[in-house]
PDB file of C-alpha atoms in Angstrom:
ATOM      1  CA  UNK A   6       3.368   4.576 -21.495  1.00 47.00           C
ATOM      2  CA  UNK A   7       0.862   5.584 -24.645  1.00 48.00           C
ATOM      3  CA  UNK A   8      -0.149   8.717 -24.117  1.00 48.00           C
ATOM      4  CA  UNK A   9      -3.535  10.595 -25.647  1.00 54.00           C
ATOM      5  CA  UNK A  10      -4.649  14.116 -26.879  1.00 49.00           C
ATOM      6  CA  UNK A  11      -5.400  15.476 -22.933  1.00 59.00           C
ATOM      7  CA  UNK A  12      -1.410  14.327 -22.035  1.00 59.00           C
ATOM      8  CA  UNK A  13      -2.967  11.393 -19.856  1.00 60.00           C
ATOM      9  CA  UNK A  14      -1.995   7.720 -20.397  1.00 58.00           C
ATOM     10  CA  UNK A  15      -4.248   5.625 -22.647  1.00 58.00           C
ATOM     11  CA  UNK A  16      -7.262   3.498 -21.710  1.00 54.00           C
ATOM     12  CA  UNK A  17      -6.385   0.136 -21.566  1.00 52.00           C
ATOM     13  CA  UNK A  18      -8.862  -3.151 -21.518  1.00 71.00           C
ATOM     14  CA  UNK A  19      -7.072  -4.310 -18.912  1.00 87.00           C
ATOM     15  CA  UNK A  20      -7.495  -3.262 -15.249  1.00 93.00           C
ATOM     16  CA  UNK A  21      -5.154  -0.601 -13.617  1.00 94.00           C
ATOM     17  CA  UNK A  22      -3.127  -1.224 -11.368  1.00 96.00           C
ATOM     18  CA  UNK A  23      -2.159   1.261  -8.581  1.00 97.00           C
ATOM     19  CA  UNK A  24       0.641   3.264 -10.600  1.00 96.00           C
ATOM     20  CA  UNK A  25      -1.425   2.671 -13.687  1.00 95.00           C
ATOM     21  CA  UNK A  26      -4.401   4.746 -12.270  1.00 96.00           C
ATOM     22  CA  UNK A  27      -1.843   6.896  -9.708  1.00 96.00           C
ATOM     23  CA  UNK A  28      -1.070   8.246 -13.410  1.00 94.00           C
ATOM     24  CA  UNK A  29      -4.228   8.164 -15.376  1.00 92.00           C
ATOM     25  CA  UNK A  30      -5.416  10.498 -12.525  1.00 94.00           C
ATOM     26  CA  UNK A  31      -2.605  12.572 -11.718  1.00 94.00           C
ATOM     27  CA  UNK A  32      -2.625  11.433  -7.889  1.00 96.00           C
ATOM     28  CA  UNK A  33       0.137   9.660  -5.545  1.00 97.00           C
ATOM     29  CA  UNK A  34      -0.437   5.974  -5.208  1.00 97.00           C
ATOM     30  CA  UNK A  35      -0.811   6.461  -1.776  1.00 97.00           C
ATOM     31  CA  UNK A  36      -3.425   8.654  -2.546  1.00 97.00           C
ATOM     32  CA  UNK A  37      -5.619   6.352  -4.982  1.00 97.00           C
ATOM     33  CA  UNK A  38      -5.241   3.663  -2.408  1.00 96.00           C
ATOM     34  CA  UNK A  39      -6.766   6.184   0.148  1.00 97.00           C
ATOM     35  CA  UNK A  40      -9.899   6.737  -2.534  1.00 96.00           C
ATOM     36  CA  UNK A  41     -10.101   2.779  -2.650  1.00 95.00           C
ATOM     37  CA  UNK A  42     -10.507   2.154   0.928  1.00 93.00           C
ATOM     38  CA  UNK A  43     -12.674   5.359   1.190  1.00 95.00           C
ATOM     39  CA  UNK A  44     -14.984   3.762  -1.813  1.00 94.00           C
ATOM     40  CA  UNK A  45     -14.970   6.711  -3.371  1.00 95.00           C
ATOM     41  CA  UNK A  46     -12.333   4.764  -6.359  1.00 96.00           C
ATOM     42  CA  UNK A  47     -14.141   1.847  -7.275  1.00 93.00           C
ATOM     43  CA  UNK A  48     -11.827  -1.099  -6.887  1.00 95.00           C
ATOM     44  CA  UNK A  49     -10.833  -5.079  -6.286  1.00 94.00           C
ATOM     45  CA  UNK A  50      -8.111  -6.226  -3.703  1.00 93.00           C
ATOM     46  CA  UNK A  51      -6.754  -9.270  -5.126  1.00 93.00           C
ATOM     47  CA  UNK A  52      -4.088 -10.612  -3.006  1.00 95.00           C
ATOM     48  CA  UNK A  53      -2.283  -7.616  -2.342  1.00 94.00           C
ATOM     49  CA  UNK A  54      -2.745  -5.796  -5.571  1.00 94.00           C
ATOM     50  CA  UNK A  55      -5.634  -3.279  -6.096  1.00 95.00           C
ATOM     51  CA  UNK A  56      -7.221  -3.542  -9.853  1.00 96.00           C
ATOM     52  CA  UNK A  57      -9.437  -0.504 -10.937  1.00 96.00           C
ATOM     53  CA  UNK A  58     -11.595  -1.026 -14.125  1.00 93.00           C
ATOM     54  CA  UNK A  59     -10.931   1.694 -16.647  1.00 90.00           C
ATOM     55  CA  UNK A  60     -14.257   2.387 -16.390  1.00 90.00           C
ATOM     56  CA  UNK A  61     -14.014   3.641 -12.529  1.00 93.00           C
ATOM     57  CA  UNK A  62     -11.171   5.764 -13.280  1.00 94.00           C
ATOM     58  CA  UNK A  63     -12.225   8.035 -16.123  1.00 91.00           C
ATOM     59  CA  UNK A  64     -15.488   8.319 -14.060  1.00 91.00           C
ATOM     60  CA  UNK A  65     -13.714   9.588 -10.715  1.00 93.00           C
ATOM     61  CA  UNK A  66     -11.951  11.964 -13.633  1.00 90.00           C
ATOM     62  CA  UNK A  67     -14.700  13.093 -15.328  1.00 87.00           C
ATOM     63  CA  UNK A  68     -13.911  11.857 -18.553  1.00 83.00           C
ATOM     64  CA  UNK A  69     -15.647  10.282 -20.923  1.00 75.00           C
ATOM     65  CA  UNK A  70     -15.036   6.751 -22.413  1.00 69.00           C
ATOM     66  CA  UNK A  71     -14.625   6.589 -26.029  1.00 62.00           C
ATOM     67  CA  UNK A  72     -15.910   3.606 -27.769  1.00 52.00           C
TER      68      UNK A  72
END
């Protein structure tokens, strides 16, 4: 996983899976899933997999997205 200047994994155009969102936010996968279940982190469950947009993860982290 690439790292950016703030020592976070780089933002990707495709949605993050739980593990990637957790790494980017510096949280456990369990914490990310709890935030999703509570509606704090916007995500979508597809089958058994949660997907999170880069915008939703960055917004929660308080990090602006560079276009």
